[in-house]
Short mmCIF file of C-alpha atoms in Angstrom, two decimals:
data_model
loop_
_atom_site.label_atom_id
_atom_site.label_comp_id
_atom_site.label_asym_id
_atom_site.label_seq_id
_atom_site.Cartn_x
_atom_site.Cartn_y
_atom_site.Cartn_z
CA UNK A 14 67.54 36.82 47.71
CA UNK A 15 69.40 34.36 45.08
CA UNK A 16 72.54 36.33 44.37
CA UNK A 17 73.82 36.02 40.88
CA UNK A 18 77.07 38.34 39.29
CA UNK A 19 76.41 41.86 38.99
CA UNK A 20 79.43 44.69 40.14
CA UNK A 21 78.04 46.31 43.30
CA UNK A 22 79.50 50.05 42.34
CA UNK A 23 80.04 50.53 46.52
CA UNK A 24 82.44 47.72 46.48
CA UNK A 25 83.60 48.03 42.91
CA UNK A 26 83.34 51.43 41.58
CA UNK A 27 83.99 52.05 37.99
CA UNK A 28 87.35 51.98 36.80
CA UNK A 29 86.71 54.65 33.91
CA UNK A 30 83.53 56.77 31.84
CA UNK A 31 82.66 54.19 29.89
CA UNK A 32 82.25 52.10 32.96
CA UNK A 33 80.65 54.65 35.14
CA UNK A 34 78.41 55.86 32.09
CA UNK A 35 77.19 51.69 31.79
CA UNK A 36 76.56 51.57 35.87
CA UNK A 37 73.92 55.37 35.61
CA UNK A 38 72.35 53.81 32.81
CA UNK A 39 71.67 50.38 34.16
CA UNK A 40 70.93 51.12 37.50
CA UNK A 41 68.43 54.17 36.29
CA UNK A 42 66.51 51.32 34.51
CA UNK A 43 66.26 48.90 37.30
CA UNK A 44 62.41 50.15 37.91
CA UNK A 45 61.04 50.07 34.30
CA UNK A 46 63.00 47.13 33.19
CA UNK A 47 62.03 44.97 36.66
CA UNK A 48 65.04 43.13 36.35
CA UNK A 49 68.74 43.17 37.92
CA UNK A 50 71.00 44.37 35.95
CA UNK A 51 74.75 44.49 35.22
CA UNK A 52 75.20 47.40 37.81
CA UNK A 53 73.15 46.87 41.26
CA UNK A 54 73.34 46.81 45.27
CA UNK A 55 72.02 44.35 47.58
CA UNK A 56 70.66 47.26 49.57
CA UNK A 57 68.08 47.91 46.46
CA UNK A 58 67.14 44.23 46.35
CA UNK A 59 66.32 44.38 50.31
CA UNK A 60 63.98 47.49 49.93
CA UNK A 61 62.12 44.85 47.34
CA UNK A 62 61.52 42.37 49.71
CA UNK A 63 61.12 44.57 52.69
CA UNK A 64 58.20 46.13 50.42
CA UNK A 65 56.99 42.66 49.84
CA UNK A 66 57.21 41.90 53.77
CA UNK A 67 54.95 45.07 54.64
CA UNK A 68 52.55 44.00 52.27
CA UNK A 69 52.24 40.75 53.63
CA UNK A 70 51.61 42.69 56.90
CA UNK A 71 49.65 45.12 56.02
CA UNK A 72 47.50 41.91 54.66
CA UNK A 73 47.42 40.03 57.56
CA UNK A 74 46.47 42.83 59.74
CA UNK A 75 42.94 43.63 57.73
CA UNK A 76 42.15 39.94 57.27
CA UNK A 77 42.13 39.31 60.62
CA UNK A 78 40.15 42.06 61.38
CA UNK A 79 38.24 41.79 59.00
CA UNK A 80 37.68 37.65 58.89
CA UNK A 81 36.70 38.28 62.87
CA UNK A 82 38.82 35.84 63.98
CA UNK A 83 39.59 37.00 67.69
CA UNK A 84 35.94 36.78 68.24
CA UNK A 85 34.70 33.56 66.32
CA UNK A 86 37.46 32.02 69.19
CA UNK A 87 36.38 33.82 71.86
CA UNK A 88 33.08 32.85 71.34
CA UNK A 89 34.03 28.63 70.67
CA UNK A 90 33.29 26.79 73.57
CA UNK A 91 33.50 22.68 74.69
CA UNK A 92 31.07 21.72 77.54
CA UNK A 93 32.96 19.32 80.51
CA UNK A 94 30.02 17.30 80.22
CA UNK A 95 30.97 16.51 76.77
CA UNK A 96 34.92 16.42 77.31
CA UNK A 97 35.89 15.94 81.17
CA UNK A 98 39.76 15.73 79.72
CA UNK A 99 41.12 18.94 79.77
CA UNK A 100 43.50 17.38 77.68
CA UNK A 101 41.39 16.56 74.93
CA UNK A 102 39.36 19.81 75.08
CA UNK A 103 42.75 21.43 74.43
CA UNK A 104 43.24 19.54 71.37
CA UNK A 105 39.85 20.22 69.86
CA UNK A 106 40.31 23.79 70.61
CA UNK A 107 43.91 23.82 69.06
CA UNK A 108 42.50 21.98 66.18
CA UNK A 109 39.60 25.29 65.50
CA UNK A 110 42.29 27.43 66.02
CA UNK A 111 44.33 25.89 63.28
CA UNK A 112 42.02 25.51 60.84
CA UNK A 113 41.31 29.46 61.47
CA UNK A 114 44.91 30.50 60.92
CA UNK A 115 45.08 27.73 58.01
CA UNK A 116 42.18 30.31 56.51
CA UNK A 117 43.53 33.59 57.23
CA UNK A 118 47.03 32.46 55.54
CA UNK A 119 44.97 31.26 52.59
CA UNK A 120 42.95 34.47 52.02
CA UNK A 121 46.41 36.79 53.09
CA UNK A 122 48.17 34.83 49.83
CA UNK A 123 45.75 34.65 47.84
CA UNK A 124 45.62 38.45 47.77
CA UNK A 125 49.41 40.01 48.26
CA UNK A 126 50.50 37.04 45.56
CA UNK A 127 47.88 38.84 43.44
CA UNK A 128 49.13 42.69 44.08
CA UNK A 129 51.52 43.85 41.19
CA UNK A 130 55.18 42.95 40.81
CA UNK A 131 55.93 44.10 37.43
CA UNK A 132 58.10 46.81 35.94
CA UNK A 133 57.08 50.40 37.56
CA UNK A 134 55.01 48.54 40.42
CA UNK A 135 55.34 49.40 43.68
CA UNK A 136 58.11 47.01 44.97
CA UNK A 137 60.48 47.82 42.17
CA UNK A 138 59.84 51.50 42.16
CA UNK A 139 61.18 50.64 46.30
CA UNK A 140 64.00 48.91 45.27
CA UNK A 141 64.56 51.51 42.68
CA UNK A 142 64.75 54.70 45.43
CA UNK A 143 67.41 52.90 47.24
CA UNK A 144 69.03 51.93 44.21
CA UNK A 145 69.78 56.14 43.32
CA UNK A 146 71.98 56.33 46.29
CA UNK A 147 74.51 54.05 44.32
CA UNK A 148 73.74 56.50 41.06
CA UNK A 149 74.15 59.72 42.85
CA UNK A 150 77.57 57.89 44.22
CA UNK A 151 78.52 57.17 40.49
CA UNK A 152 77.58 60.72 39.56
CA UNK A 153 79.85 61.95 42.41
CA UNK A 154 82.59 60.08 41.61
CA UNK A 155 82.26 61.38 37.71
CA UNK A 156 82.68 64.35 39.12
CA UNK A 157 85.30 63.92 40.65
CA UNK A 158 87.04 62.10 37.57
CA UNK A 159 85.94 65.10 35.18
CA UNK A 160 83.55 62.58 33.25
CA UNK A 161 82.04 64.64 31.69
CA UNK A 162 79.85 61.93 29.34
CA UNK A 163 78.65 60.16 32.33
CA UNK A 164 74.50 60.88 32.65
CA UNK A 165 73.85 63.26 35.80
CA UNK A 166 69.91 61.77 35.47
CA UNK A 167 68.75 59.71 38.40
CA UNK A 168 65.35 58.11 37.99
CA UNK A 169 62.23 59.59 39.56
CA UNK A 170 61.19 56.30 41.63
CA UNK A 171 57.32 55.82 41.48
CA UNK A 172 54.27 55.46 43.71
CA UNK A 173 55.52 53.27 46.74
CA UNK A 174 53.17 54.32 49.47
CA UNK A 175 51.09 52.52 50.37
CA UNK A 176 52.58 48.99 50.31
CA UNK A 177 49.16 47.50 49.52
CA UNK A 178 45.62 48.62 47.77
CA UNK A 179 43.32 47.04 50.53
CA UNK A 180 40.56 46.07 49.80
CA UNK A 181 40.92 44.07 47.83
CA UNK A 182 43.63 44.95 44.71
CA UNK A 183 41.45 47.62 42.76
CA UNK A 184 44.52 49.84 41.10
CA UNK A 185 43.77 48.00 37.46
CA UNK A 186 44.61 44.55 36.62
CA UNK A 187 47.25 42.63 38.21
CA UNK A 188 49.65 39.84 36.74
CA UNK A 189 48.02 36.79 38.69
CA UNK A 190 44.14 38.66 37.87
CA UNK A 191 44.60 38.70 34.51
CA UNK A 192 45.58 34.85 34.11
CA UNK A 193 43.07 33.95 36.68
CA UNK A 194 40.80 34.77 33.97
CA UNK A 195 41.55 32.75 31.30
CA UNK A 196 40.81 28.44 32.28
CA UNK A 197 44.91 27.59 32.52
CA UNK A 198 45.71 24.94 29.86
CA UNK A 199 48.86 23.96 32.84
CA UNK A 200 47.40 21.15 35.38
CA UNK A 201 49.41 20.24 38.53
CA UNK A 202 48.76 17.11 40.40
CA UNK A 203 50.46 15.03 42.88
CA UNK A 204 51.93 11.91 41.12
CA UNK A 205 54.07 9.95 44.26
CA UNK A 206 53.79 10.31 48.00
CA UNK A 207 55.68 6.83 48.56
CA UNK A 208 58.43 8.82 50.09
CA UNK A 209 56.06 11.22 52.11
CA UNK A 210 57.31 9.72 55.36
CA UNK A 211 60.43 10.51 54.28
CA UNK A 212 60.20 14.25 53.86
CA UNK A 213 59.08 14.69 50.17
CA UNK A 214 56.57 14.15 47.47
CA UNK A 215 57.12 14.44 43.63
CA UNK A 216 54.36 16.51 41.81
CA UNK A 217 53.62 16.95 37.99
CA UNK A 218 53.08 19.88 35.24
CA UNK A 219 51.40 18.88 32.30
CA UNK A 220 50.88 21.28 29.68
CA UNK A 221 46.71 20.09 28.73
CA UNK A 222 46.67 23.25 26.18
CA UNK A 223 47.09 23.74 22.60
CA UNK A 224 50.26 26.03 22.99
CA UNK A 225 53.89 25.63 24.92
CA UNK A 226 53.36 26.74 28.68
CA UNK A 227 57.00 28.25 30.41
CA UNK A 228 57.58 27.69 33.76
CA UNK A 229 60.37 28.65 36.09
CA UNK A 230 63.08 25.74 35.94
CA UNK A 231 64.39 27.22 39.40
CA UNK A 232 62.22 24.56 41.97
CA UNK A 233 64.53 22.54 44.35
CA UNK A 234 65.17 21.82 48.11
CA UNK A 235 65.86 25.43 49.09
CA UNK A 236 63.47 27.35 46.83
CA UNK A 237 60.34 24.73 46.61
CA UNK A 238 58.73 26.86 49.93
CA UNK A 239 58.57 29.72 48.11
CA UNK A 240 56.87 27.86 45.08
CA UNK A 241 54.50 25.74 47.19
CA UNK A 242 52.52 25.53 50.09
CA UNK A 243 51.02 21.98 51.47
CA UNK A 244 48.76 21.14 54.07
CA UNK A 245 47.75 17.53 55.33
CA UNK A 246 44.45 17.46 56.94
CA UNK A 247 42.58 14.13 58.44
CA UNK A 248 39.02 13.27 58.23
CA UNK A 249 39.08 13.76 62.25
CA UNK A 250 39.96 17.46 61.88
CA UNK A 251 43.37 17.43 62.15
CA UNK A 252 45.66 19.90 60.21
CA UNK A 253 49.06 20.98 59.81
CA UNK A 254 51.13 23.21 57.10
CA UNK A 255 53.92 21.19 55.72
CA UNK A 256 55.76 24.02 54.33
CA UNK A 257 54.75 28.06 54.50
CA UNK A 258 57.71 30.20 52.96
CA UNK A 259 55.47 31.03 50.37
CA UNK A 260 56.27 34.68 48.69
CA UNK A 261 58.40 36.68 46.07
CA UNK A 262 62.46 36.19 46.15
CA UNK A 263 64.57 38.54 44.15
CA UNK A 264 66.70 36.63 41.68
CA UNK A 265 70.33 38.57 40.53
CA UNK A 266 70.14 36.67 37.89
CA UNK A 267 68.35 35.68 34.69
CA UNK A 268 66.28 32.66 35.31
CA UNK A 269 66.02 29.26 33.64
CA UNK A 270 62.93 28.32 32.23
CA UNK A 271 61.38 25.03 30.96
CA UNK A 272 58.99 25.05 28.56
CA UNK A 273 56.37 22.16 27.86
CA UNK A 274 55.03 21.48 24.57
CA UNK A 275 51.23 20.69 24.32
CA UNK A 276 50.59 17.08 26.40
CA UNK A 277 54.36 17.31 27.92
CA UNK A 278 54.41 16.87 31.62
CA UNK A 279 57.56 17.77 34.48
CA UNK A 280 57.82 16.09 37.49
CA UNK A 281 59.56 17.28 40.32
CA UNK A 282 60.11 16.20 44.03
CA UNK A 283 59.77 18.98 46.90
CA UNK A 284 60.31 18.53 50.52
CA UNK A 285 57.37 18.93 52.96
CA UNK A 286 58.44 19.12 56.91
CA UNK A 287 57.03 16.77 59.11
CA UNK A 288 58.14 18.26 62.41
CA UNK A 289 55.14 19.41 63.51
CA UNK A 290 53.34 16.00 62.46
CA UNK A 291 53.11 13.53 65.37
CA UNK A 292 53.54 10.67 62.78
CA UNK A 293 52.35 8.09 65.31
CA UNK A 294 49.25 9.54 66.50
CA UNK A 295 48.38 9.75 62.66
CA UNK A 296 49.51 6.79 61.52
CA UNK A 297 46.63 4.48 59.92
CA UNK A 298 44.49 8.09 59.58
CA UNK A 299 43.11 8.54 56.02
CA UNK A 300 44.57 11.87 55.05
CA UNK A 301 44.05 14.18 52.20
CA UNK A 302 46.77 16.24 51.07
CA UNK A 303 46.92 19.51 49.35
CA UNK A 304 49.82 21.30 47.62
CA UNK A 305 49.51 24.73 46.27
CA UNK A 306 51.57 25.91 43.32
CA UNK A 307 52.05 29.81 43.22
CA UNK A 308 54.14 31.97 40.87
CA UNK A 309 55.13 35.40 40.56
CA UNK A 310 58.49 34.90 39.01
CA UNK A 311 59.58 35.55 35.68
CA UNK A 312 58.56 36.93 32.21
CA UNK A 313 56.97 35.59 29.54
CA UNK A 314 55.85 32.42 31.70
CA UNK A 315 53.12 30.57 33.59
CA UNK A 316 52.00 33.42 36.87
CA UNK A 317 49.38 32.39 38.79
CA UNK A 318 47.99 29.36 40.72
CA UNK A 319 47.45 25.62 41.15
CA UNK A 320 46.00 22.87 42.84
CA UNK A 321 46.60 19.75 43.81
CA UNK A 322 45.15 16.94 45.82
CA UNK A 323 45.81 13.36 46.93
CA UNK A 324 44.45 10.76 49.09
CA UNK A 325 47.00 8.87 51.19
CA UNK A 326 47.25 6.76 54.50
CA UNK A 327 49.82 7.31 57.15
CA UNK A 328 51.82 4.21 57.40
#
């Protein structure tokens, strides 16, 4: 969670009605408005993402049921005529085994980054029956106070259970759906991987539409993971996931946007981790890399998906 300035009533109770009347009403509208407001708890922003973790769950359990992955492995076999090294049979195993879960995180994204997170959606409407406690404590301590102008309302949260709509999303049209729709006039691509070895990349927006595009201006070193996901794969069968944080965070804050104008493109550099990469058994491999751009963040901006690919050699 990226913690901005809002008066936690728990810590800070109001000082007066007018103060108590401003925390009921802005913490009764956390749900509709989807946003943090002026009044909040940290407690209400960790139901969102716990709802958001079940999800991804609740995901992950069907897909791999349903994909069949335990027994497409079960079933994968390497003859010891054809590799004698144990060794290397291990490797080529690993290496199915890998691209498998590579899959089943691809199709468990794809779908909980395309269940709704919107005002009245299932996550907020979480956040927002935690969030009463701290009204009902306002409403107490009104009562206490003999403020009598304070609201005694607390919002009815909405449908929570269940976390997800499996399958596959069929309670109407979500955010991500209804872009995915529409051909998106935004084009990512990777521009520099001189400093891959290094730890990063640099990647581009460009704006190939008729009309401004808004994007969260909110990528850097610790939030890029949940922005992007990047996989380097070599023509041998190699693969490995260069950074997987990918998900929903809950700002307390407004966010900053950039917008592009028609033909206007933003670069910006994210890390990818190389720990898992044994850089000298790839080195002089011809490697293709992939980043994926998702985004569920924001209002009035780009939310959906992009892809981008490059061609590089391990030096």
């Amino acid at each position: 969670m990226y913690e901005g300035i809002y008066v936690n009533p728990y810590v800070d109770p109001p000082l007066n009605e007018e103060e108590a009347t401003e925390a009921v009403n802005e913490m009764n509208g956390y749900q509709s408005r989807a946003e943090v407001g002026t009044w909040h708890t940290p407690q209400a922003s960790l139901a969102h993402e716990e709802h958001h973790r079940r999800q991804w769950e609740d995901a992950y359990k069907f897909y791999w049921k349903d994909s069949k992955i335990q027994e497409m492995l079960e079933n994968q076999t390497i003859s010891c005529d054809k590799e004698p090294n144990m060794d290397e049979a291990v490797k080529f195993m690993q290496a199915l085994a890998n691209e498998m879960a590579l899959d089943l995180w691809k199709e468990t994204s794809d779908y909980v980054l395309a269940l709704p997170d919107d005002a009245n959606d299932r996550p907020y409407c979480a956040g927002q029956e935690v969030l009463n406690e701290a009204t009902a404590y306002v409403i107490r301590l009104a009562d206490a106070m003999g403020w009598s102008n304070v609201p005694r309302f607390i919002t009815k949260p909405g449908t929570i259970e269940p976390p997800c709509f499996m399958p596959p999303v069929s309670e109407g049209k979500t955010r991500s759906m209804a872009v995915a729709e529409e051909p998106f006039s935004l084009k990512l691509s990777i521009v520099d991987t001189a400093n891959f070895m290094k730890g990063e990349i640099t990647v581009s927006f460009r704006n190939e539409g008729n009309d401004p595009v808004r994007i969260p201006d909110e990528i850097n070193d610790e939030t890029s993971d949940f922005f992007f996901v990047t996989v380097l794969r070599t023509q041998q069968g190699k693969m490995r996931v260069l950074n997987r944080e990918i998900g929903t965070m809950t700002f307390q804050r407004p966010l900053n946007y950039r917008e592009l104008a028609p033909g206007q493109e933003y670069s910006v550099t994210i890390p990818v981790c190389l720990d898992e990469v044994d850089l000298e058994g790839w080195k002089q491999c011809s490697c293709e890399l992939e980043t994926r751009y998702y985004n569920q963040q924001g209002k009035d901006c780009f939310l959906g998906g992009l892809r981008a690919t490059a061609r590089l050699t391990l030096q």
